[in-house]
mmCIF file of C-alpha atoms in Angstrom:
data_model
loop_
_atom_site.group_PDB
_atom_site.id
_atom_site.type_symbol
_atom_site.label_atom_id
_atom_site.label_comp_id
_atom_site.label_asym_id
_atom_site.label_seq_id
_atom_site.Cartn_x
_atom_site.Cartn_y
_atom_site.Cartn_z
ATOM 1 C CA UNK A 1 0.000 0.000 0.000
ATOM 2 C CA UNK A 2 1.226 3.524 -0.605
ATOM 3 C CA UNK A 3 2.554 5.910 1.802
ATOM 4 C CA UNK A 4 -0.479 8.158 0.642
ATOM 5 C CA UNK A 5 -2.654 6.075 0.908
ATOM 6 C CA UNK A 6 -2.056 4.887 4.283
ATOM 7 C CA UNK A 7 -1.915 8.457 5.408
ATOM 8 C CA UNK A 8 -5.625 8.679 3.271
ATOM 9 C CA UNK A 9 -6.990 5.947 5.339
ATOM 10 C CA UNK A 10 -5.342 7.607 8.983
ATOM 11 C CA UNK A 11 -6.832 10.852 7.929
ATOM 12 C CA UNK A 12 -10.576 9.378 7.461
ATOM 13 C CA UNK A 13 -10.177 7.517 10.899
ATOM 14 C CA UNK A 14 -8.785 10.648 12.649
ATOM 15 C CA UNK A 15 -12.192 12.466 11.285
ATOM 16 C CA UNK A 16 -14.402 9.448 12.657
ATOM 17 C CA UNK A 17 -12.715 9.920 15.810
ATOM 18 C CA UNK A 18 -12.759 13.904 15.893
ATOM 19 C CA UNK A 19 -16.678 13.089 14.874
ATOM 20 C CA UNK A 20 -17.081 10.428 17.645
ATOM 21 C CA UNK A 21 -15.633 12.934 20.229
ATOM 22 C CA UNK A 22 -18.172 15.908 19.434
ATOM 23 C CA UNK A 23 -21.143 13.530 19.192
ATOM 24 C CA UNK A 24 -20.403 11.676 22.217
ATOM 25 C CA UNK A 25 -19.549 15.233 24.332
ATOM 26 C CA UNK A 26 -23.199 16.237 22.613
ATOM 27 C CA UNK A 27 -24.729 13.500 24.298
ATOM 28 C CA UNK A 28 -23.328 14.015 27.505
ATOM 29 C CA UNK A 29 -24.302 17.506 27.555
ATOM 30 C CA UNK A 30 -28.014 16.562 26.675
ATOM 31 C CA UNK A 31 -28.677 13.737 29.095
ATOM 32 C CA UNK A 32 -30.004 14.187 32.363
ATOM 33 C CA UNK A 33 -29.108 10.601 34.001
ATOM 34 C CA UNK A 34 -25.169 11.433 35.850
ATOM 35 C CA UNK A 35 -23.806 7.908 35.168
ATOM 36 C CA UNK A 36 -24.857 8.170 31.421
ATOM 37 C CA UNK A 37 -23.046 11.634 31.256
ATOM 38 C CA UNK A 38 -19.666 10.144 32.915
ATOM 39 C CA UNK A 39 -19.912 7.137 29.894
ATOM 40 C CA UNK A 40 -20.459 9.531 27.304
ATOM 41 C CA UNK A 41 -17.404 12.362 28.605
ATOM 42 C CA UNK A 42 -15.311 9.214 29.120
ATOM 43 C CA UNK A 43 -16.287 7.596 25.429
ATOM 44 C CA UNK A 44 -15.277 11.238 23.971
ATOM 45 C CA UNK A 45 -11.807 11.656 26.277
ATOM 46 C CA UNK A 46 -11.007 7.737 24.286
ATOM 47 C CA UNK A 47 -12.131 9.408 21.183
ATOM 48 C CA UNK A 48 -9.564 12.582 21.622
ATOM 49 C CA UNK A 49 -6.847 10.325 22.920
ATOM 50 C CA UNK A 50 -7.369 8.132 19.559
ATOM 51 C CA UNK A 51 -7.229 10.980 17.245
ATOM 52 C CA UNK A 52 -4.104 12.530 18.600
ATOM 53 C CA UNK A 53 -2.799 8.786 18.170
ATOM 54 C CA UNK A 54 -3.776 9.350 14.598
ATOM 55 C CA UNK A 55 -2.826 12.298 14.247
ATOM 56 C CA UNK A 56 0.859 11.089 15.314
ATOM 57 C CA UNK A 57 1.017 8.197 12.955
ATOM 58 C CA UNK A 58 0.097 10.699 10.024
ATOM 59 C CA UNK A 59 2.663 12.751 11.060
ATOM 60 C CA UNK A 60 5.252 10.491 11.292
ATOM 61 C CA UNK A 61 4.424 9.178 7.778
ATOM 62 C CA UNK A 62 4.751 12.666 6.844
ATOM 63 C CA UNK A 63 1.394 13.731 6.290
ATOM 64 C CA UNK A 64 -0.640 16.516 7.521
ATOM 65 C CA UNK A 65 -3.307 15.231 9.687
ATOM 66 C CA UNK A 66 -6.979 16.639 8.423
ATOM 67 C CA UNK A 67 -8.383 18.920 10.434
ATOM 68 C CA UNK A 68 -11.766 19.291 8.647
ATOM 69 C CA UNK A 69 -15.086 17.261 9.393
ATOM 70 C CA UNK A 70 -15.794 13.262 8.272
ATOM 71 C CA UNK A 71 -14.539 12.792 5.024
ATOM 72 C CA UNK A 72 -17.561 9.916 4.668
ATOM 73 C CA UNK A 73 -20.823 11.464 4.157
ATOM 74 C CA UNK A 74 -22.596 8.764 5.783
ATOM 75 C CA UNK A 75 -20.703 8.827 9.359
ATOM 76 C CA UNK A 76 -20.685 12.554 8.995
ATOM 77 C CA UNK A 77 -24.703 12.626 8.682
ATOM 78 C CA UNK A 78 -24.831 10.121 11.355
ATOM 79 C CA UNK A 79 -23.590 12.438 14.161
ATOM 80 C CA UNK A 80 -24.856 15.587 12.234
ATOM 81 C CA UNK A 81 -28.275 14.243 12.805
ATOM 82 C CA UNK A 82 -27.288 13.034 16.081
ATOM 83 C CA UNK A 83 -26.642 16.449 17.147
ATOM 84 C CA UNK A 84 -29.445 18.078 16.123
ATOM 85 C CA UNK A 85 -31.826 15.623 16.910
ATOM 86 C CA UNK A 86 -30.710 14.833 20.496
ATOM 87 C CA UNK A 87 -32.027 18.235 22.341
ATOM 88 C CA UNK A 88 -35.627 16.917 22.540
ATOM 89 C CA UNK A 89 -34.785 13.458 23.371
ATOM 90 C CA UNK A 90 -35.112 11.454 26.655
ATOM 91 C CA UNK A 91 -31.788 9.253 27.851
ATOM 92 C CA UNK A 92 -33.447 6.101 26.217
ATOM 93 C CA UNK A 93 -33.163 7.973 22.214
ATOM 94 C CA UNK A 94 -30.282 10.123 22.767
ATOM 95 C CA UNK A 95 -28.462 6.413 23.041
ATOM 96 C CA UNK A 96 -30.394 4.520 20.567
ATOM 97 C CA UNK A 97 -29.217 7.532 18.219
ATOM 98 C CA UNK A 98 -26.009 7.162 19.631
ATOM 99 C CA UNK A 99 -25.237 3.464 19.049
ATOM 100 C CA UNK A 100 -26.857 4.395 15.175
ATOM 101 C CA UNK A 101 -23.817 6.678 14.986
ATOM 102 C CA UNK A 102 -21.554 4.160 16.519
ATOM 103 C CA UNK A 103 -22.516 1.742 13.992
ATOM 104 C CA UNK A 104 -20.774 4.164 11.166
ATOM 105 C CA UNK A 105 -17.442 4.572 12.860
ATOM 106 C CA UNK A 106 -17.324 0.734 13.171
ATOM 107 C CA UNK A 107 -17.849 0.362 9.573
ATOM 108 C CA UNK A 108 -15.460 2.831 8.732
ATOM 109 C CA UNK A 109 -12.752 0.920 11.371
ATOM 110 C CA UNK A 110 -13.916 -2.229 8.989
ATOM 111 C CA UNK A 111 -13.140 -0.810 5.815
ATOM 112 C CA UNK A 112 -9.342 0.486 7.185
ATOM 113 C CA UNK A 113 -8.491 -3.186 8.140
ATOM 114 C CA UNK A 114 -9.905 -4.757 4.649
ATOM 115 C CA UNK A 115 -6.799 -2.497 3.417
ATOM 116 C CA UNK A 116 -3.241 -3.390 3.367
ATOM 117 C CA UNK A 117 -1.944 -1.608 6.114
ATOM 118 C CA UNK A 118 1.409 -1.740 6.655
ATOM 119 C CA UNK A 119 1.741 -4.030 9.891
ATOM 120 C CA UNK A 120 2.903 -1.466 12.616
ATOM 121 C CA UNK A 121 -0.797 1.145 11.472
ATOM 122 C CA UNK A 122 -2.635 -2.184 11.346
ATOM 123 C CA UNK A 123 -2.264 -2.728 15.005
ATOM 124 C CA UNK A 124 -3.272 0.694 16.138
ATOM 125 C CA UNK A 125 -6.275 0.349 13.964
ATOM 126 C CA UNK A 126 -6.951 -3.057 15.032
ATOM 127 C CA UNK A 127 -6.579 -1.724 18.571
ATOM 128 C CA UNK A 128 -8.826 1.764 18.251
ATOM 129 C CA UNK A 129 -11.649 -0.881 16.307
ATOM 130 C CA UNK A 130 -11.967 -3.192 19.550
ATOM 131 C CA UNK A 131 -12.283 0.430 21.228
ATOM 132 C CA UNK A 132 -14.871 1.495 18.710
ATOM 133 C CA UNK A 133 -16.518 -1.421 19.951
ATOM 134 C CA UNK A 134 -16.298 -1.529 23.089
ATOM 135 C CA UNK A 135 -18.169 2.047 23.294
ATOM 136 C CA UNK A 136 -20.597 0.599 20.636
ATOM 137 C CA UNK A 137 -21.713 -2.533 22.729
ATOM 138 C CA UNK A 138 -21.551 -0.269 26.176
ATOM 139 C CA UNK A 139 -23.794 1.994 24.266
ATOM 140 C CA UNK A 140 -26.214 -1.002 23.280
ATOM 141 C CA UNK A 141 -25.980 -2.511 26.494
ATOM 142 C CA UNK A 142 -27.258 1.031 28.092
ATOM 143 C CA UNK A 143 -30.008 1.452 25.702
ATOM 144 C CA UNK A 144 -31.203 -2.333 26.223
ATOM 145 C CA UNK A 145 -31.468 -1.392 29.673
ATOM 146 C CA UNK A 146 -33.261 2.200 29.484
ATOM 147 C CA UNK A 147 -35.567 0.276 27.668
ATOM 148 C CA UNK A 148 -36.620 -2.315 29.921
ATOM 149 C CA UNK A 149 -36.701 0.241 32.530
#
C-alpha cells in the first residue's frame, strides 16, 4: 500500500474519531441521568486520545493530519443528525441515536483493516476498532437497559 494512501486511510479515521468525540460530548451535555453523562465524557476523552494517536502516525508518515469534518458522508450525517436531533430526546433515544452513529465509525474501522496496512498502522487500527466497539456494545448494552426500565 502507498505511503499516501495509508496516510488517506489515517486521515478518514482521525475524522471518525474527531466526529465520535463531538457527538459523544453532545450526548453528555443533553442527558439528564449522571452515570450516562460520565460514559459519554469518558467515550469522547477515548475518542480525543485516539485521534491525537492518529494524528501522530500521520505525522510520522509525513502527512498533515486533516483537520476538517468526516470525510464519509454517511458517518458525517450520522452524528450531524445526532446532534441536532438529540435536544428533545429522553436518555433512552439520545443512546439509541447514539449506538446508530456508533454503527458508522465501526464500519469505517472495517473498511481500514480490509486495506493493506502496513503491519505497525494495522495494530493501532486493530486496537482503536476493539475500542470502537467496546463504546458501541456499552452503548447497546445502556439502551437495552433504558428500555426495559
Amino acid at each position: 500500500m502507498e505511503k499516501s494512501e495509508v496516510i488517506s486511510t489515517l486521515n478518514d479515521l482521525l475524522n471518525t474519531t474527531k466526529d465520535g468525540e463531538d457527538g459523544f460530548q453532545a450526548c453528555a451535555e443533553q442527558v439528564k441521568n449522571a452515570n450516562l453523562k460520565s460514559v459519554f465524557e469518558t467515550a469522547a476523552s477515548r475518542c480525543r486520545e485516539g485521534a491525537h494517536e492518529l494524528e501522530s502516525h500521520i505525522r510520522a508518515l509525513g502527512g498533515n493530519p486533516s483537520d476538517s469534518g468526516t470525510i464519509s458522508g454517511a458517518l458525517h450525517r450520522a452524528w450531524t443528525g445526532l446532534k441536532s436531533s438529540i435536544t428533545s430526546m429522553d436518555d433512552h433515544a439520545v443512546l439509541e441515536e447514539c449506538e446508530r452513529s456508533e454503527d458508522a465509525a465501526k464500519s469505517a474501522y472495517e473498511a481500514a483493516l480490509k486495506k493493506d496496512l502496513p503491519a505497525d498502522i494495522r495494530t493501532v487500527v486493530e486496537r482503536q476498532y476493539f475500542g470502537v466497539k467496546e463504546n458501541h456494545d456499552h452503548v447497546l448494552d445502556l439502551r437495552n437497559s433504558t428500555r426495559a426500565a
